[in-house]
GROMACS .gro file of C-alpha atoms in nm:
model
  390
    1UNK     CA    1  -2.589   1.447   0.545
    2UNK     CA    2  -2.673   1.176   0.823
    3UNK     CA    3  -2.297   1.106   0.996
    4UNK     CA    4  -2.195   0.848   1.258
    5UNK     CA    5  -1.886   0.912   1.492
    6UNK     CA    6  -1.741   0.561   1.670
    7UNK     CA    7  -1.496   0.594   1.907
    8UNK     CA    8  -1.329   0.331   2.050
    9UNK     CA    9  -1.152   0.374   2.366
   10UNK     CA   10  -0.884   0.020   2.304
   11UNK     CA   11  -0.911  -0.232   2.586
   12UNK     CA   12  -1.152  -0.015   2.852
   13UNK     CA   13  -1.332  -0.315   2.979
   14UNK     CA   14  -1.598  -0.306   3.218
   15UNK     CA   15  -1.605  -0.627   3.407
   16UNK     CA   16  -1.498  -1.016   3.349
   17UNK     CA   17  -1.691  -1.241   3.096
   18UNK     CA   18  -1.802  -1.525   3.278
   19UNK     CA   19  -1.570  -1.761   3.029
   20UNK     CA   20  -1.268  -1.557   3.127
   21UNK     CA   21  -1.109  -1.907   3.280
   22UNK     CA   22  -1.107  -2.008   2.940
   23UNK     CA   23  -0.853  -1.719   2.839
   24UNK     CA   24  -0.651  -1.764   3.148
   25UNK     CA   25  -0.816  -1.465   3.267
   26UNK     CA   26  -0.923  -1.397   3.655
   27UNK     CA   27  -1.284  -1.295   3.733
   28UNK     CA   28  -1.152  -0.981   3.935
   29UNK     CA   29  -1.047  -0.818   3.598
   30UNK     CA   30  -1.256  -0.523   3.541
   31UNK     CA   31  -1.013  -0.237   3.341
   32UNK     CA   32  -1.245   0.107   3.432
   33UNK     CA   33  -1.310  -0.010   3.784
   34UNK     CA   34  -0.951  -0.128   3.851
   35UNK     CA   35  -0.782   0.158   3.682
   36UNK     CA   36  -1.027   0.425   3.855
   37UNK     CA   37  -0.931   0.267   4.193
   38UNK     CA   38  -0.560   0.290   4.182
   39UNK     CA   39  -0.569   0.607   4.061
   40UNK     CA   40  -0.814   0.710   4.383
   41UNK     CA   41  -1.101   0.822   4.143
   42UNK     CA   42  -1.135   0.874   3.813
   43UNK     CA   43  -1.263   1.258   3.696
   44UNK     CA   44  -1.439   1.220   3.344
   45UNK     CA   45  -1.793   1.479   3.372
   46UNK     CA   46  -1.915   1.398   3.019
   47UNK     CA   47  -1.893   1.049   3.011
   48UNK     CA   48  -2.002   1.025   3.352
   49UNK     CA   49  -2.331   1.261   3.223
   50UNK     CA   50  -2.383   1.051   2.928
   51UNK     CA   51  -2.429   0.763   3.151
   52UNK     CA   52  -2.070   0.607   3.232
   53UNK     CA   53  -2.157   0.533   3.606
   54UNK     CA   54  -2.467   0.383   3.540
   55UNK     CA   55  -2.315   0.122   3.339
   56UNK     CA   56  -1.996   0.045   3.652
   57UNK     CA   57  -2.016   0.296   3.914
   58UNK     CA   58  -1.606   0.362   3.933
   59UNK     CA   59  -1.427   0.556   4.210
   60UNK     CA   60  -1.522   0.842   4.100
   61UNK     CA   61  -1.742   0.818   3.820
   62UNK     CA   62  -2.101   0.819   3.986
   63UNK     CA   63  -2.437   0.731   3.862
   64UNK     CA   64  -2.618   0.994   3.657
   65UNK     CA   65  -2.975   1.062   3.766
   66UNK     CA   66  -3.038   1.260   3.470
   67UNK     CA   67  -2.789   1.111   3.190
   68UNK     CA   68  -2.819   1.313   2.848
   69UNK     CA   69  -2.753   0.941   2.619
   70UNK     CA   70  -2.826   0.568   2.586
   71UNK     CA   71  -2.604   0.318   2.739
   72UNK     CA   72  -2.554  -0.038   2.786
   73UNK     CA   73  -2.286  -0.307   2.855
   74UNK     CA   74  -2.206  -0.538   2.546
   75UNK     CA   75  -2.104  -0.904   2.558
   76UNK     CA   76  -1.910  -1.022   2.295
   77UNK     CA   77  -2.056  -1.306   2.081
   78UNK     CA   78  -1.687  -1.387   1.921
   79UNK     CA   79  -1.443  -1.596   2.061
   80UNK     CA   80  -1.169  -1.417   2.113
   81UNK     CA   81  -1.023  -1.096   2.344
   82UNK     CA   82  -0.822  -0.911   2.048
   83UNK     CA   83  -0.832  -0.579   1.867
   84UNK     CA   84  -0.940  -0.734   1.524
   85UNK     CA   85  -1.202  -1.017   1.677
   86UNK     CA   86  -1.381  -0.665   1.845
   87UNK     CA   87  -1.374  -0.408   1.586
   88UNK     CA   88  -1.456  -0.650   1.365
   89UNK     CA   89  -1.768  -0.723   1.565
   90UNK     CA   90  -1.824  -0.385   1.618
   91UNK     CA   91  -1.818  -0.303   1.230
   92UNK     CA   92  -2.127  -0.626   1.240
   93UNK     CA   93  -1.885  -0.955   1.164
   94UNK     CA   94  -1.917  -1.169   1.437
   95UNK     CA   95  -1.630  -1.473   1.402
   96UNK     CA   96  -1.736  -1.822   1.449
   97UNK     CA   97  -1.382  -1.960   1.479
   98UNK     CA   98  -1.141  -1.815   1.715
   99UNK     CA   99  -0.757  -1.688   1.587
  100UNK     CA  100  -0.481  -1.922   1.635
  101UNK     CA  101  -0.278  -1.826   1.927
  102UNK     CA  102   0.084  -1.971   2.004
  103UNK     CA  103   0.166  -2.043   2.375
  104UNK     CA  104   0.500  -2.210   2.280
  105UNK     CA  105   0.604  -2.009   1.990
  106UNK     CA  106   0.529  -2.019   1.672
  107UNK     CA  107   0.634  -2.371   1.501
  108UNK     CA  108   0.985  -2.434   1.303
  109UNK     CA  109   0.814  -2.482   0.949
  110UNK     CA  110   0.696  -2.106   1.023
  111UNK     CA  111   1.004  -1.955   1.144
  112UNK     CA  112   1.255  -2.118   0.940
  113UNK     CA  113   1.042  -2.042   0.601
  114UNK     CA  114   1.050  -1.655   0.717
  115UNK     CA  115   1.372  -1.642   0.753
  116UNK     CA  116   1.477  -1.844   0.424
  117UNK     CA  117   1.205  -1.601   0.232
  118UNK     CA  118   1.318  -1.252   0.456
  119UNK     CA  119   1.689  -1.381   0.408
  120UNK     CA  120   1.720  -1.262   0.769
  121UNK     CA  121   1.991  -1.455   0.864
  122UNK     CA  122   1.774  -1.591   1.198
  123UNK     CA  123   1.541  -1.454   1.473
  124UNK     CA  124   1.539  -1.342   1.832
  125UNK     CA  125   1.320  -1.458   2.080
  126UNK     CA  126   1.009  -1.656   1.934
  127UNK     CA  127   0.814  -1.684   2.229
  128UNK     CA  128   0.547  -1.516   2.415
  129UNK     CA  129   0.615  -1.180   2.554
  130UNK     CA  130   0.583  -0.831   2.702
  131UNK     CA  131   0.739  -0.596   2.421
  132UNK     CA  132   0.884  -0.378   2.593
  133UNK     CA  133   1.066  -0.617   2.824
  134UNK     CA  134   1.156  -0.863   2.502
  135UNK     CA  135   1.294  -0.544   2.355
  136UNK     CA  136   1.495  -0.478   2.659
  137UNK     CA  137   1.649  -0.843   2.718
  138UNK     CA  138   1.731  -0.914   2.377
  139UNK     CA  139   1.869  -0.577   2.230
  140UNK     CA  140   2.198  -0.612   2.260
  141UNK     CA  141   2.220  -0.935   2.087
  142UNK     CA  142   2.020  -0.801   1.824
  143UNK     CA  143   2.241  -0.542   1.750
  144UNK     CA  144   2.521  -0.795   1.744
  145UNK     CA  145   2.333  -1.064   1.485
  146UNK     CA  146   2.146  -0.817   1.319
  147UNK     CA  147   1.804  -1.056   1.386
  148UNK     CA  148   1.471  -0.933   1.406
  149UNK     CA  149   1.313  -1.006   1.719
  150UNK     CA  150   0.971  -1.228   1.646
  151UNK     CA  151   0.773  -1.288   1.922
  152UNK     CA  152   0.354  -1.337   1.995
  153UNK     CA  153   0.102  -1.266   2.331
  154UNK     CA  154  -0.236  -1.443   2.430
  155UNK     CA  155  -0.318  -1.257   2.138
  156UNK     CA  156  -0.328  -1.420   1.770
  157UNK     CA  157   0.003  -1.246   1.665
  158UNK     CA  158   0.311  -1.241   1.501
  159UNK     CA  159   0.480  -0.923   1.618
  160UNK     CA  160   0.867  -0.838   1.456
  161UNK     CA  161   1.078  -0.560   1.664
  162UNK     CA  162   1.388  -0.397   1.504
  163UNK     CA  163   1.605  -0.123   1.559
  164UNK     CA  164   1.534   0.092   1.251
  165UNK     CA  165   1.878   0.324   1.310
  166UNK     CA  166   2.015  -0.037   1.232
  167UNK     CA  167   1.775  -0.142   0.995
  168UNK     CA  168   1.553   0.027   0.797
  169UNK     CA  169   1.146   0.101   0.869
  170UNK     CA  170   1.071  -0.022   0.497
  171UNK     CA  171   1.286  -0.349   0.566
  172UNK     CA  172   1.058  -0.425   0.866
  173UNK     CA  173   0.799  -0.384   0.721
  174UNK     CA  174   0.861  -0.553   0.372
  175UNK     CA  175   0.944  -0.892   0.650
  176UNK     CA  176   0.600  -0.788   0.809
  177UNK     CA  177   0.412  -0.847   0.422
  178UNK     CA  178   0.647  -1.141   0.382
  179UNK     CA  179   0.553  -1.289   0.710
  180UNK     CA  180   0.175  -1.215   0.664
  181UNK     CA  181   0.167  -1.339   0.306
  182UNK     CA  182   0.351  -1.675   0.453
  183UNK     CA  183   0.055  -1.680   0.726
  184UNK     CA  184  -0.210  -1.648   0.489
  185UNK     CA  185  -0.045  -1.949   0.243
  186UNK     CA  186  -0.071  -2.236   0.584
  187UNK     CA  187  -0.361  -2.362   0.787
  188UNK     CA  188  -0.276  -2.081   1.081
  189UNK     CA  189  -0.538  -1.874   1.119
  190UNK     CA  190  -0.304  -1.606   1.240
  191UNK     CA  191  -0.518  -1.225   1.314
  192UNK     CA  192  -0.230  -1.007   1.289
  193UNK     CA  193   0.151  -0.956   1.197
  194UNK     CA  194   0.288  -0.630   1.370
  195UNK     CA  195   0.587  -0.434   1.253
  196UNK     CA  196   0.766  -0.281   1.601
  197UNK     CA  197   1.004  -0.034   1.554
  198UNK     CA  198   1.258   0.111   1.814
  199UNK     CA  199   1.505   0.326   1.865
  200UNK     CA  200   1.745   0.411   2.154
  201UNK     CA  201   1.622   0.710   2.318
  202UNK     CA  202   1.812   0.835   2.617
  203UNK     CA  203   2.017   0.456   2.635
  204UNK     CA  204   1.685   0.309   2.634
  205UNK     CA  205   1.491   0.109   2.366
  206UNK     CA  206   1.183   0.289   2.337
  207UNK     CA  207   0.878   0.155   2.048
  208UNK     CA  208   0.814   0.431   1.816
  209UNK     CA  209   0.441   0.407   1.816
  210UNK     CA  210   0.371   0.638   1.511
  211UNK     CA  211   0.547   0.401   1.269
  212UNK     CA  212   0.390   0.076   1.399
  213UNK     CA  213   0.133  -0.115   1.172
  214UNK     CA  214  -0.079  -0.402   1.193
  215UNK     CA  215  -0.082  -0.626   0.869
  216UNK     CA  216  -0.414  -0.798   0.969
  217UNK     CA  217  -0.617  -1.086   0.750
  218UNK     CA  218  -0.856  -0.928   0.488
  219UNK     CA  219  -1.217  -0.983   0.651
  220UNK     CA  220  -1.392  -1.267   0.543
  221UNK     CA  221  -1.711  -1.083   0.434
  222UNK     CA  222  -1.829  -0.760   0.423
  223UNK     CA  223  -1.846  -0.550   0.728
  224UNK     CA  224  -2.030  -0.172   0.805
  225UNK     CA  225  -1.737  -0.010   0.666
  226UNK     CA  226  -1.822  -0.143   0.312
  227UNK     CA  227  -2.194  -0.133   0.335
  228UNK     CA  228  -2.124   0.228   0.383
  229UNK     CA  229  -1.855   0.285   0.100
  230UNK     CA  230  -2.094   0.082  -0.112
  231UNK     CA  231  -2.384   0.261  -0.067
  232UNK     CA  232  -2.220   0.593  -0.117
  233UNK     CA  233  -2.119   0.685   0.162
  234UNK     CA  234  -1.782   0.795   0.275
  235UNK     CA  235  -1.582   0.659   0.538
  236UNK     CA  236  -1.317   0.794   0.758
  237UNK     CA  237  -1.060   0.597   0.893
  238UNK     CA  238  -0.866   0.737   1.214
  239UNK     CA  239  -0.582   0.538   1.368
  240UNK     CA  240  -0.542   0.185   1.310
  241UNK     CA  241  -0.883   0.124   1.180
  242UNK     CA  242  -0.701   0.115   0.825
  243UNK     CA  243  -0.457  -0.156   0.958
  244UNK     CA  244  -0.741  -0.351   1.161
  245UNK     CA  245  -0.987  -0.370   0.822
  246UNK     CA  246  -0.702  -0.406   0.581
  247UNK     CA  247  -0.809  -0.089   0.391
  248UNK     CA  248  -1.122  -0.300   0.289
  249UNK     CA  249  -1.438  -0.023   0.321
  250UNK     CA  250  -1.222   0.280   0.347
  251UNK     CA  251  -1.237   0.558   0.157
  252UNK     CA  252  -1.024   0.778   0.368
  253UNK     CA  253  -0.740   0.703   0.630
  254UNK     CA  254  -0.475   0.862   0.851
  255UNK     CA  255  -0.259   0.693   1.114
  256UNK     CA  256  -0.163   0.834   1.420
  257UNK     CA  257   0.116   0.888   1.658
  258UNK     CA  258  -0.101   0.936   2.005
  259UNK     CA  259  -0.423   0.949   2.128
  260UNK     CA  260  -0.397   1.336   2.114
  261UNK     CA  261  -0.334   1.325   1.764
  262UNK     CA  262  -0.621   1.116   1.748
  263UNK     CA  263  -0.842   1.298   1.899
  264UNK     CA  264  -0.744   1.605   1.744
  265UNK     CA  265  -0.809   1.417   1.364
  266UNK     CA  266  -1.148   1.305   1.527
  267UNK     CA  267  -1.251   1.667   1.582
  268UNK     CA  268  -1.160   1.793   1.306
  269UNK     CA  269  -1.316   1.516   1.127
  270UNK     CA  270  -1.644   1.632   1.304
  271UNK     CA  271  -1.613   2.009   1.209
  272UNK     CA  272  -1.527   1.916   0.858
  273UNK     CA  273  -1.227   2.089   0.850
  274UNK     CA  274  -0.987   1.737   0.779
  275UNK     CA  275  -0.806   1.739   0.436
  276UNK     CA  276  -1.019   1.442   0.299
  277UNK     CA  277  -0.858   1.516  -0.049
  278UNK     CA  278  -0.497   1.393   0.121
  279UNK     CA  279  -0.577   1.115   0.285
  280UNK     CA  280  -0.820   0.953   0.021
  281UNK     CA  281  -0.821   0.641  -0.082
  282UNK     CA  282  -1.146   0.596  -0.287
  283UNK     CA  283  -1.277   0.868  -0.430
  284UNK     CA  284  -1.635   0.977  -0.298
  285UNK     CA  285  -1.771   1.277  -0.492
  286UNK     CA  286  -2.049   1.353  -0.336
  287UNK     CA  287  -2.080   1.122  -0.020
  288UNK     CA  288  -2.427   1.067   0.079
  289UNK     CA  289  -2.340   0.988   0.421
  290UNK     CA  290  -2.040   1.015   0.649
  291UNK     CA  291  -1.901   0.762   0.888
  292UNK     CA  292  -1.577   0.829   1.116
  293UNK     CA  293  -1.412   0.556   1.298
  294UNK     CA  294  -1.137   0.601   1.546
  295UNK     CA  295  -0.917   0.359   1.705
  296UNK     CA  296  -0.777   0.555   2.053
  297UNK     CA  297  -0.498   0.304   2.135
  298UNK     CA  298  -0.289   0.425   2.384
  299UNK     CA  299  -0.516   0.279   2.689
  300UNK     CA  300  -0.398  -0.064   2.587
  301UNK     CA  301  -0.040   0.002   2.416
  302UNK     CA  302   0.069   0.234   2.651
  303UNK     CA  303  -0.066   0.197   2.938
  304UNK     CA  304  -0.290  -0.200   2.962
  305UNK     CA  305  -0.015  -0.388   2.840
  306UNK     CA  306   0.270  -0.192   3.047
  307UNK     CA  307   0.046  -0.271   3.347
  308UNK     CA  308   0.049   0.133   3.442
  309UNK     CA  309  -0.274   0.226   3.564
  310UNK     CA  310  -0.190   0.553   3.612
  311UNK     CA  311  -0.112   0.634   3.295
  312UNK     CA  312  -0.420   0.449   3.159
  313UNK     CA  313  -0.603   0.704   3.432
  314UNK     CA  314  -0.471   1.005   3.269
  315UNK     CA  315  -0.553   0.867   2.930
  316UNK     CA  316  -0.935   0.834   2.995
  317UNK     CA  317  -1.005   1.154   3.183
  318UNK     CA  318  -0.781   1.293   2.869
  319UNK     CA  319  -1.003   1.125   2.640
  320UNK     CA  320  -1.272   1.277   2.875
  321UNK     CA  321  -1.216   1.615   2.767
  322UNK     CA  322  -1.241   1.571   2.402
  323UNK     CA  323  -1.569   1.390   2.410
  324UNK     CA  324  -1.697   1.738   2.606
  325UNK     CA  325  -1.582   1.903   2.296
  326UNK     CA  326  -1.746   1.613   2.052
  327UNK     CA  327  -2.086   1.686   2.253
  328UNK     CA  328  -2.098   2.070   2.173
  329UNK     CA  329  -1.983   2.029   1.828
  330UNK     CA  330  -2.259   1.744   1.749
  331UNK     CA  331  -2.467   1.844   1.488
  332UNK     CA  332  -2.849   1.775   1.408
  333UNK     CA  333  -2.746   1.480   1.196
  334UNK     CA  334  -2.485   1.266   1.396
  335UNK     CA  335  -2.466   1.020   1.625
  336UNK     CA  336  -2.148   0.944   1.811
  337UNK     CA  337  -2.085   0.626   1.990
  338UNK     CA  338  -1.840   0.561   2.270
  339UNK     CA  339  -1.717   0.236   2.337
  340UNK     CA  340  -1.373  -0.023   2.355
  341UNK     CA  341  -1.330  -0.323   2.177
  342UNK     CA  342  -1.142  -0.567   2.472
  343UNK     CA  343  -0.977  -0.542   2.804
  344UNK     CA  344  -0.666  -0.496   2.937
  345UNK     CA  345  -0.641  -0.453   3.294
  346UNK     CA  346  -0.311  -0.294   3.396
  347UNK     CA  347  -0.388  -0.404   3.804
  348UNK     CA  348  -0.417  -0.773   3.723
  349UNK     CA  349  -0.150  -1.033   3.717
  350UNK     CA  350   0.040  -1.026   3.320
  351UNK     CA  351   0.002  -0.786   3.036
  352UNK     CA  352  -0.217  -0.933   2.828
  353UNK     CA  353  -0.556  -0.843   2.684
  354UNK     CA  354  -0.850  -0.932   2.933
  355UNK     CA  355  -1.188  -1.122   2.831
  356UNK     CA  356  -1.429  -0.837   2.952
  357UNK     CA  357  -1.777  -0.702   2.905
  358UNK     CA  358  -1.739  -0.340   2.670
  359UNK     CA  359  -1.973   0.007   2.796
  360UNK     CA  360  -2.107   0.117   2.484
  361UNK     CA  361  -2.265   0.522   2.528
  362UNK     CA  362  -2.517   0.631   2.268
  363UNK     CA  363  -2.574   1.032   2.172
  364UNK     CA  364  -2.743   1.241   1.885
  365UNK     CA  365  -2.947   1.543   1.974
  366UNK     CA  366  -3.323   1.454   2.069
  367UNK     CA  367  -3.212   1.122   2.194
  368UNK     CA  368  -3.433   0.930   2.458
  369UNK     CA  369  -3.158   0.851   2.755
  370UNK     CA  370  -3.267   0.509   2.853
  371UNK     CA  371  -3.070   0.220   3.018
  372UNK     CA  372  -3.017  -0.025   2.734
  373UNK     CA  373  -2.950  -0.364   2.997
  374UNK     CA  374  -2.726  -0.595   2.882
  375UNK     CA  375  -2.678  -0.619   2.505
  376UNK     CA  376  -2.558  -0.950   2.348
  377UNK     CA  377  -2.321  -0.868   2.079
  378UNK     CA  378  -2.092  -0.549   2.002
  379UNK     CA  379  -2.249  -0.597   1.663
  380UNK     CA  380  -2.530  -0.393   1.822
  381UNK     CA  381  -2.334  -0.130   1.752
  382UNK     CA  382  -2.345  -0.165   1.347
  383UNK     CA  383  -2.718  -0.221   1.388
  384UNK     CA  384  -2.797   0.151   1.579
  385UNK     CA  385  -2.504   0.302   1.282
  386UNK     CA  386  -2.747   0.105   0.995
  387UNK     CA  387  -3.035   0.242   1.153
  388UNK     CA  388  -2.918   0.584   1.200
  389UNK     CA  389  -2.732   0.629   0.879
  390UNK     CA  390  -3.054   0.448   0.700
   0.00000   0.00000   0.00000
């Protein structure tokens, strides 16, 4: 059975997109090179082998004279710098029309039919923000009104952060359905509606990444996920793919907690020894192919957006060590694909997502390593999986 393996490291960038101006980005953003600098030199062997360095030669990740895989940086035909606009052109839809984005907030009509359909009581915040530092500033007065706090990035989202000791995970998210149902009734072309929960851990609110979720619009058309599902094939959704493709071309999902957890499921995905049976959600007797899609997103959540490059350092050469693993256990019949979706540059002024160029690493056994140039498109990536999965 012919199986394909995409990984996608969230937000590792490789360089500025020469129409970063237009998302108030600077052309010194480059996430691997900035993040391998301020952490002196970056130690990741098997990506560097598989060609890594040959695509931005990083403190510390050199060029490979003898790399074992294809590689190539990928522009992105979309308009956009989110986590749905580039999965969604890595699964082959490429979007025409950007996602709305709200500089100023989102507008009254929006916020006052939330509340009157959430019964609420009011909101917190409604502006754009850092989470963790909205979190921080407005807590207290949360806890005294009660009021979620709704607030959006550079990014096309509507993100709502509550305290679930105070109330409950299956309240936030019922206002996160309610909010993305009332987004999908108006002319805002809104990507995403986030549910944020916290707690206070140690006198500090800290997000609970495990139960967040991304309520994203249903793709407009089909993407590689469903071509698979539809021609019999199974496909196996790790992390937030689920959220990102709104279930649509899934057969199988799991959400995860960390990038280890991840990249545990990933591997065990890739020895066959994942409970498919309990995490089903079509039924695929006997699956004529197999195609597992991971979503790593601690880089950016964790680390991009909190502007800590050494934590995002930690989390690649982490990441590192798991794709050694993925290279021994390859069999005869996959291909794996390494790759990120956006930037998020943790050195550069703000914490938003960066408009970057994406590396894009190519293996199956027998391969011919060969420098792929400059591909235009992360679609290119759903052409190779059609190919290879035939």
């Amino acid at each position: 059975m012919k199986r394909a393996i995409i990984v996608v490291i969230d937000s590792m960038g490789v360089g500025a997109m020469p129409d970063c101006a237009e998302y108030n980005d600077i052309p010194e953003c480059n996430t691997l090179r900035n993040v391998a600098h301020a952490n002196g030199g970056l130690n990741v062997p098997n990506m560097q082998k598989m060609g890594l360095g040959n695509i931005e030669e990083c403190d510390g990740i050199k060029k490979c004279e003898s790399p074992i895989a294809q590689y190539a940086i990928m522009k992105e035909k979309s308009k956009g710098k989110d986590t749905t606009t580039g999965h969604w052109e890595i699964a082959g839809l490429v979007l025409d029309k950007p996602f709305a984005t709200f500089p100023n907030g989102f507008d009254k009509e929006i916020i006052d039919e939330f509340i009157k359909q959430t019964n609420c009581g009011g909101v917190l915040a409604n502006c754009p923000a850092s989470g963790t530092a909205i979190i921080e500033k407005l807590n207290d007065e949360h806890h005294k009104t009660k009021f979620p706090i709704v607030y959006t990035s550079a990014d096309s989202v509507f993100q709502i952060a509550v305290d679930t000791d105070m109330i409950p995970l299956d309240t936030l998210y019922k206002w996160c359905e309610i909010a993305r149902e009332l987004l999908n009734k108006t002319q805002y072309n809104v990507s995403r509606v986030i549910a944020r929960p916290y707690k206070i851990i140690d006198g500090k609110p800290t997000r609970i990444s495990k139960d967040r979720r991304d309520y994203s619009l249903v793709p407009p058309s089909d993407t590689l996920l469903n071509e698979v599902q539809k021609a019999g094939g199974e496909v196996i959704a790790i992390g937030k793919i689920e959220d990102i493709f709104t279930k649509s071309g899934v057969t199988h999902a799991i959400h995860t907690g960390s990038n280890k957890e991840g990249l545990e499921l990933t591997m065990k995905a890739i020895r066959k020894e994942l409970d498919l049976k309990s995490i089903e959600t079509v039924s695929v007797p006997n699956p004529k192919n197999s195609f597992i899609f991971t979503n790593l997103v601690d880089t950016d959540m964790l680390f991009g957006h909190r502007n800590d490059a050494k934590g995002y350092g930690n989390a690649i050469e982490e990441i590192d060590t798991y794709v050694g693993k993925m290279l021994t256990e390859i069999g005869d019949d996959d291909l794996l694909v390494i790759t990120a979706d956006h930037g998020c540059d943790p050195t550069v002024p703000g914490t938003d997502h960066t408009r970057e160029y994406v590396p894009v690493l190519f293996y199956h056994k027998g391969i011919e390593p060969k420098d792929l140039g400059m591909l235009v498109g992360f679609d290119n990536i759903a052409n190779y999986v059609r190919d290879w999965l035939k």
